Amino acid sequence: MTSELFAAGEAVDLLTVLQRREERVAVYAAIWRKIPTATVISLKLNLPGPIKNNHLILHCFDKLLLQAEKAAAEAGLTYQQMTDWRKAITGPELIWWAQGAASAWKQWAINLETATPAGRLLDIDVLTINGALSRKDLGIAPRRCFLCQQEAKVCARSRKHTVAAMQAQIDLICRRDGLFK
C-alpha cells in the first residue's frame, strides 16, 4: 500500500533535522532567560522517513492542533505561542510556554496522544528549566510502536520496521481518524 500522506514533499536530511533541534533549544533557553519558571511545550509530529511536511501533513497537524487547543482550554491550561514553524521542511511545529505545573501539561499531552489513534502521531515534549518530563515521571508506560505495540524506542533503535511500513500505517491511521477531510 502506498502512502498518500508521504507521496509529495521535499526530502529533509539529518543535518537539517539536527539544526532545527538546535533552533528549538535556543528558543527554550530564550524563554527560560526571561521566565525561569516557565513550562515549555513543544508540539510536533512523529513522522518516519525523509518527507516531514507537505500540504496533507500540514492539514493533519492543524486538525490535531485544534484538538490540542480545545483540550488545553477544557483543562483550564493557558499558554503563549513562541514559534510557528508549521511550514518548516522539518515538519510542522509550534512552541508554547505556560505558567503552571509542568505535570499538568504532561498529563494533557499524554491524554492527547492516547485519546485517538491519530493522537499517537503527536510528539509533545513538556520541559522545564530542569529538563523534560517523561511518561515515566508520571508512572505511565512508554509509547508503543505504530505497528507491533512493543515499546516504540526499542523498535526505532533496532529499525525493526521499514519506513514504508510505518508510513503506510500512519497514512491508514490518519484516514481512519478523519484527518484527511
PDB file of C-alpha atoms in Angstrom:
ATOM      1  CA  MET A   1       0.000   0.000   0.000  1.00  0.00           C
ATOM      2  CA  THR A   2       1.409   3.366  -0.983  1.00  0.00           C
ATOM      3  CA  SER A   3       1.066   6.280   1.347  1.00  0.00           C
ATOM      4  CA  GLU A   4      -0.736   9.380   0.128  1.00  0.00           C
ATOM      5  CA  LEU A   5       0.440  11.313   3.187  1.00  0.00           C
ATOM      6  CA  PHE A   6       4.108  10.954   2.230  1.00  0.00           C
ATOM      7  CA  ALA A   7       3.715  10.979  -1.583  1.00  0.00           C
ATOM      8  CA  ALA A   8       4.779  14.615  -2.022  1.00  0.00           C
ATOM      9  CA  GLY A   9       7.160  16.982  -0.347  1.00  0.00           C
ATOM     10  CA  GLU A  10      10.805  17.871  -0.162  1.00  0.00           C
ATOM     11  CA  ALA A  11      13.051  15.289   1.462  1.00  0.00           C
ATOM     12  CA  VAL A  12      14.896  16.516   4.534  1.00  0.00           C
ATOM     13  CA  ASP A  13      18.323  15.305   5.599  1.00  0.00           C
ATOM     14  CA  LEU A  14      19.540  14.515   9.101  1.00  0.00           C
ATOM     15  CA  LEU A  15      21.686  17.663   9.315  1.00  0.00           C
ATOM     16  CA  THR A  16      18.647  19.860   8.703  1.00  0.00           C
ATOM     17  CA  VAL A  17      16.648  17.978  11.361  1.00  0.00           C
ATOM     18  CA  LEU A  18      19.516  18.434  13.836  1.00  0.00           C
ATOM     19  CA  GLN A  19      19.738  22.153  13.015  1.00  0.00           C
ATOM     20  CA  ARG A  20      16.015  22.509  13.771  1.00  0.00           C
ATOM     21  CA  ARG A  21      16.612  20.788  17.110  1.00  0.00           C
ATOM     22  CA  GLU A  22      19.297  23.375  17.911  1.00  0.00           C
ATOM     23  CA  GLU A  23      16.868  26.158  16.991  1.00  0.00           C
ATOM     24  CA  ARG A  24      14.311  24.652  19.382  1.00  0.00           C
ATOM     25  CA  VAL A  25      16.856  24.526  22.190  1.00  0.00           C
ATOM     26  CA  ALA A  26      17.725  28.189  21.569  1.00  0.00           C
ATOM     27  CA  VAL A  27      14.042  29.141  21.835  1.00  0.00           C
ATOM     28  CA  TYR A  28      13.716  27.186  25.081  1.00  0.00           C
ATOM     29  CA  ALA A  29      16.767  28.954  26.508  1.00  0.00           C
ATOM     30  CA  ALA A  30      15.394  32.364  25.498  1.00  0.00           C
ATOM     31  CA  ILE A  31      12.125  31.618  27.284  1.00  0.00           C
ATOM     32  CA  TRP A  32      13.883  30.478  30.460  1.00  0.00           C
ATOM     33  CA  ARG A  33      16.177  33.528  30.469  1.00  0.00           C
ATOM     34  CA  LYS A  34      13.059  35.700  30.705  1.00  0.00           C
ATOM     35  CA  ILE A  35      10.851  33.374  32.755  1.00  0.00           C
ATOM     36  CA  PRO A  36      12.847  30.690  34.616  1.00  0.00           C
ATOM     37  CA  THR A  37       9.657  29.106  35.994  1.00  0.00           C
ATOM     38  CA  ALA A  38       8.037  28.654  32.569  1.00  0.00           C
ATOM     39  CA  THR A  39       6.879  25.295  31.288  1.00  0.00           C
ATOM     40  CA  VAL A  40       7.743  24.856  27.612  1.00  0.00           C
ATOM     41  CA  ILE A  41       5.517  22.769  25.370  1.00  0.00           C
ATOM     42  CA  SER A  42       6.894  21.659  22.008  1.00  0.00           C
ATOM     43  CA  LEU A  43       4.347  20.239  19.551  1.00  0.00           C
ATOM     44  CA  LYS A  44       5.494  18.272  16.503  1.00  0.00           C
ATOM     45  CA  LEU A  45       4.646  15.071  14.653  1.00  0.00           C
ATOM     46  CA  ASN A  46       6.226  11.602  14.814  1.00  0.00           C
ATOM     47  CA  LEU A  47       6.922  11.009  11.126  1.00  0.00           C
ATOM     48  CA  PRO A  48       9.422   8.430   9.877  1.00  0.00           C
ATOM     49  CA  GLY A  49      11.342   8.973   6.678  1.00  0.00           C
ATOM     50  CA  PRO A  50      12.635  11.981   4.771  1.00  0.00           C
ATOM     51  CA  ILE A  51       9.274  13.627   3.964  1.00  0.00           C
ATOM     52  CA  LYS A  52       8.255  15.631   7.022  1.00  0.00           C
ATOM     53  CA  ASN A  53       5.953  18.275   5.543  1.00  0.00           C
ATOM     54  CA  ASN A  54       3.559  18.869   2.671  1.00  0.00           C
ATOM     55  CA  HIS A  55       0.012  20.193   2.323  1.00  0.00           C
ATOM     56  CA  LEU A  56      -1.570  16.975   3.635  1.00  0.00           C
ATOM     57  CA  ILE A  57       0.804  16.602   6.600  1.00  0.00           C
ATOM     58  CA  LEU A  58       0.186  20.246   7.500  1.00  0.00           C
ATOM     59  CA  HIS A  59      -3.574  19.699   7.238  1.00  0.00           C
ATOM     60  CA  CYS A  60      -3.347  16.715   9.613  1.00  0.00           C
ATOM     61  CA  PHE A  61      -1.174  18.707  12.035  1.00  0.00           C
ATOM     62  CA  ASP A  62      -3.627  21.603  12.019  1.00  0.00           C
ATOM     63  CA  LYS A  63      -6.528  19.249  12.811  1.00  0.00           C
ATOM     64  CA  LEU A  64      -4.551  17.706  15.681  1.00  0.00           C
ATOM     65  CA  LEU A  65      -3.591  21.201  16.841  1.00  0.00           C
ATOM     66  CA  LEU A  66      -7.272  22.162  17.067  1.00  0.00           C
ATOM     67  CA  GLN A  67      -7.818  19.137  19.295  1.00  0.00           C
ATOM     68  CA  ALA A  68      -4.823  20.172  21.420  1.00  0.00           C
ATOM     69  CA  GLU A  69      -6.065  23.735  21.819  1.00  0.00           C
ATOM     70  CA  LYS A  70      -9.555  22.542  22.741  1.00  0.00           C
ATOM     71  CA  ALA A  71      -8.194  20.056  25.285  1.00  0.00           C
ATOM     72  CA  ALA A  72      -5.991  22.757  26.844  1.00  0.00           C
ATOM     73  CA  ALA A  73      -8.976  25.093  27.181  1.00  0.00           C
ATOM     74  CA  GLU A  74     -11.120  22.323  28.683  1.00  0.00           C
ATOM     75  CA  ALA A  75      -8.347  21.548  31.200  1.00  0.00           C
ATOM     76  CA  GLY A  76      -8.030  25.231  32.103  1.00  0.00           C
ATOM     77  CA  LEU A  77      -4.470  25.360  30.763  1.00  0.00           C
ATOM     78  CA  THR A  78      -3.363  28.623  29.169  1.00  0.00           C
ATOM     79  CA  TYR A  79      -0.258  29.294  27.107  1.00  0.00           C
ATOM     80  CA  GLN A  80       1.550  31.774  24.909  1.00  0.00           C
ATOM     81  CA  GLN A  81       2.810  30.746  21.487  1.00  0.00           C
ATOM     82  CA  MET A  82       6.502  31.434  20.852  1.00  0.00           C
ATOM     83  CA  THR A  83       7.065  29.948  17.383  1.00  0.00           C
ATOM     84  CA  ASP A  84       5.058  28.917  14.376  1.00  0.00           C
ATOM     85  CA  TRP A  85       7.138  26.611  12.224  1.00  0.00           C
ATOM     86  CA  ARG A  86       4.205  24.819  10.635  1.00  0.00           C
ATOM     87  CA  LYS A  87       5.628  25.181   7.126  1.00  0.00           C
ATOM     88  CA  ALA A  88       9.170  24.087   8.006  1.00  0.00           C
ATOM     89  CA  ILE A  89      10.716  21.392   5.814  1.00  0.00           C
ATOM     90  CA  THR A  90      11.490  19.504   9.042  1.00  0.00           C
ATOM     91  CA  GLY A  91       7.777  19.201   9.782  1.00  0.00           C
ATOM     92  CA  PRO A  92       5.080  21.356  11.319  1.00  0.00           C
ATOM     93  CA  GLU A  93       5.979  22.520  14.789  1.00  0.00           C
ATOM     94  CA  LEU A  94       4.929  25.006  17.451  1.00  0.00           C
ATOM     95  CA  ILE A  95       6.495  26.018  20.732  1.00  0.00           C
ATOM     96  CA  TRP A  96       4.314  27.291  23.560  1.00  0.00           C
ATOM     97  CA  TRP A  97       5.209  28.414  27.051  1.00  0.00           C
ATOM     98  CA  ALA A  98       2.989  28.456  30.102  1.00  0.00           C
ATOM     99  CA  GLN A  99       2.954  29.155  33.791  1.00  0.00           C
ATOM    100  CA  GLY A 100       1.718  26.360  35.979  1.00  0.00           C
ATOM    101  CA  ALA A 101       2.563  22.818  36.827  1.00  0.00           C
ATOM    102  CA  ALA A 102       4.545  21.018  34.167  1.00  0.00           C
ATOM    103  CA  SER A 103       2.989  17.760  35.373  1.00  0.00           C
ATOM    104  CA  ALA A 104      -0.478  19.064  34.397  1.00  0.00           C
ATOM    105  CA  TRP A 105       0.846  19.821  30.908  1.00  0.00           C
ATOM    106  CA  LYS A 106       2.475  16.396  30.641  1.00  0.00           C
ATOM    107  CA  GLN A 107      -0.803  14.729  31.618  1.00  0.00           C
ATOM    108  CA  TRP A 108      -2.577  16.887  28.999  1.00  0.00           C
ATOM    109  CA  ALA A 109      -0.017  15.731  26.404  1.00  0.00           C
ATOM    110  CA  ILE A 110      -0.432  12.067  27.297  1.00  0.00           C
ATOM    111  CA  ASN A 111      -4.218  12.405  27.176  1.00  0.00           C
ATOM    112  CA  LEU A 112      -3.971  13.876  23.661  1.00  0.00           C
ATOM    113  CA  GLU A 113      -1.521  11.239  22.499  1.00  0.00           C
ATOM    114  CA  THR A 114      -3.781   8.426  23.708  1.00  0.00           C
ATOM    115  CA  ALA A 115      -7.268   9.836  23.011  1.00  0.00           C
ATOM    116  CA  THR A 116      -7.341   8.618  19.412  1.00  0.00           C
ATOM    117  CA  PRO A 117      -5.035   6.528  17.218  1.00  0.00           C
ATOM    118  CA  ALA A 118      -4.076   9.712  15.311  1.00  0.00           C
ATOM    119  CA  GLY A 119      -3.192  11.380  18.612  1.00  0.00           C
ATOM    120  CA  ARG A 120      -0.242   8.994  18.700  1.00  0.00           C
ATOM    121  CA  LEU A 121       1.220  10.994  15.801  1.00  0.00           C
ATOM    122  CA  LEU A 122       1.692  13.959  18.121  1.00  0.00           C
ATOM    123  CA  ASP A 123       5.105  14.377  19.660  1.00  0.00           C
ATOM    124  CA  ILE A 124       4.584  16.730  22.588  1.00  0.00           C
ATOM    125  CA  ASP A 125       7.551  17.498  24.777  1.00  0.00           C
ATOM    126  CA  VAL A 126       6.935  19.199  28.122  1.00  0.00           C
ATOM    127  CA  LEU A 127      10.046  20.815  29.558  1.00  0.00           C
ATOM    128  CA  THR A 128      11.145  22.893  32.499  1.00  0.00           C
ATOM    129  CA  ILE A 129      14.470  24.598  33.056  1.00  0.00           C
ATOM    130  CA  ASN A 130      15.472  21.361  34.851  1.00  0.00           C
ATOM    131  CA  GLY A 131      14.715  19.096  31.876  1.00  0.00           C
ATOM    132  CA  ALA A 132      11.975  17.215  30.066  1.00  0.00           C
ATOM    133  CA  LEU A 133       9.168  15.407  31.847  1.00  0.00           C
ATOM    134  CA  SER A 134       8.746  11.815  30.779  1.00  0.00           C
ATOM    135  CA  ARG A 135       5.838   9.443  30.832  1.00  0.00           C
ATOM    136  CA  LYS A 136       7.810   7.503  33.436  1.00  0.00           C
ATOM    137  CA  ASP A 137       7.811  10.604  35.693  1.00  0.00           C
ATOM    138  CA  LEU A 138       4.016  10.236  35.857  1.00  0.00           C
ATOM    139  CA  GLY A 139       4.082   6.458  36.213  1.00  0.00           C
ATOM    140  CA  ILE A 140       2.800   5.897  32.677  1.00  0.00           C
ATOM    141  CA  ALA A 141       4.058   3.216  30.293  1.00  0.00           C
ATOM    142  CA  PRO A 142       6.283   4.223  27.356  1.00  0.00           C
ATOM    143  CA  ARG A 143       4.857   4.930  23.908  1.00  0.00           C
ATOM    144  CA  ARG A 144       4.003   1.895  21.816  1.00  0.00           C
ATOM    145  CA  CYS A 145       5.065   1.158  18.246  1.00  0.00           C
ATOM    146  CA  PHE A 146       2.580   2.033  15.493  1.00  0.00           C
ATOM    147  CA  LEU A 147       2.838  -1.493  14.087  1.00  0.00           C
ATOM    148  CA  CYS A 148       3.571  -4.094  16.750  1.00  0.00           C
ATOM    149  CA  GLN A 149       2.721  -2.364  20.043  1.00  0.00           C
ATOM    150  CA  GLN A 150       6.141  -3.068  21.545  1.00  0.00           C
ATOM    151  CA  GLU A 151       7.949  -0.137  23.140  1.00  0.00           C
ATOM    152  CA  ALA A 152       8.436   2.402  20.338  1.00  0.00           C
ATOM    153  CA  LYS A 153      12.024   3.261  21.269  1.00  0.00           C
ATOM    154  CA  VAL A 154      13.044  -0.406  21.053  1.00  0.00           C
ATOM    155  CA  CYS A 155      11.598  -0.767  17.551  1.00  0.00           C
ATOM    156  CA  ALA A 156      13.113   2.538  16.438  1.00  0.00           C
ATOM    157  CA  ARG A 157      16.606   1.713  17.704  1.00  0.00           C
ATOM    158  CA  SER A 158      16.593  -1.742  16.121  1.00  0.00           C
ATOM    159  CA  ARG A 159      14.932  -0.479  12.914  1.00  0.00           C
ATOM    160  CA  LYS A 160      12.527  -3.382  13.255  1.00  0.00           C
ATOM    161  CA  HIS A 161      10.080  -1.975  10.692  1.00  0.00           C
ATOM    162  CA  THR A 162      10.670  -0.386   7.310  1.00  0.00           C
ATOM    163  CA  VAL A 163       9.956   3.290   6.780  1.00  0.00           C
ATOM    164  CA  ALA A 164       7.435   2.321   4.087  1.00  0.00           C
ATOM    165  CA  ALA A 165       5.532   0.063   6.503  1.00  0.00           C
ATOM    166  CA  MET A 166       5.461   2.779   9.155  1.00  0.00           C
ATOM    167  CA  GLN A 167       4.309   5.397   6.652  1.00  0.00           C
ATOM    168  CA  ALA A 168       1.549   3.138   5.331  1.00  0.00           C
ATOM    169  CA  GLN A 169       0.292   2.589   8.905  1.00  0.00           C
ATOM    170  CA  ILE A 170       0.391   6.319   9.675  1.00  0.00           C
ATOM    171  CA  ASP A 171      -1.490   7.039   6.441  1.00  0.00           C
ATOM    172  CA  LEU A 172      -4.135   4.473   7.467  1.00  0.00           C
ATOM    173  CA  ILE A 173      -4.433   5.958  10.973  1.00  0.00           C
ATOM    174  CA  CYS A 174      -4.937   9.450   9.551  1.00  0.00           C
ATOM    175  CA  ARG A 175      -7.638   8.190   7.180  1.00  0.00           C
ATOM    176  CA  ARG A 176      -9.476   6.270   9.901  1.00  0.00           C
ATOM    177  CA  ASP A 177      -9.412   9.277  12.245  1.00  0.00           C
ATOM    178  CA  GLY A 178     -10.666  11.600   9.519  1.00  0.00           C
ATOM    179  CA  LEU A 179      -7.600  13.822   9.348  1.00  0.00           C
ATOM    180  CA  PHE A 180      -7.579  13.912   5.528  1.00  0.00           C
ATOM    181  CA  LYS A 181     -11.015  15.550   5.365  1.00  0.00           C
TER     182      LYS A 181
END
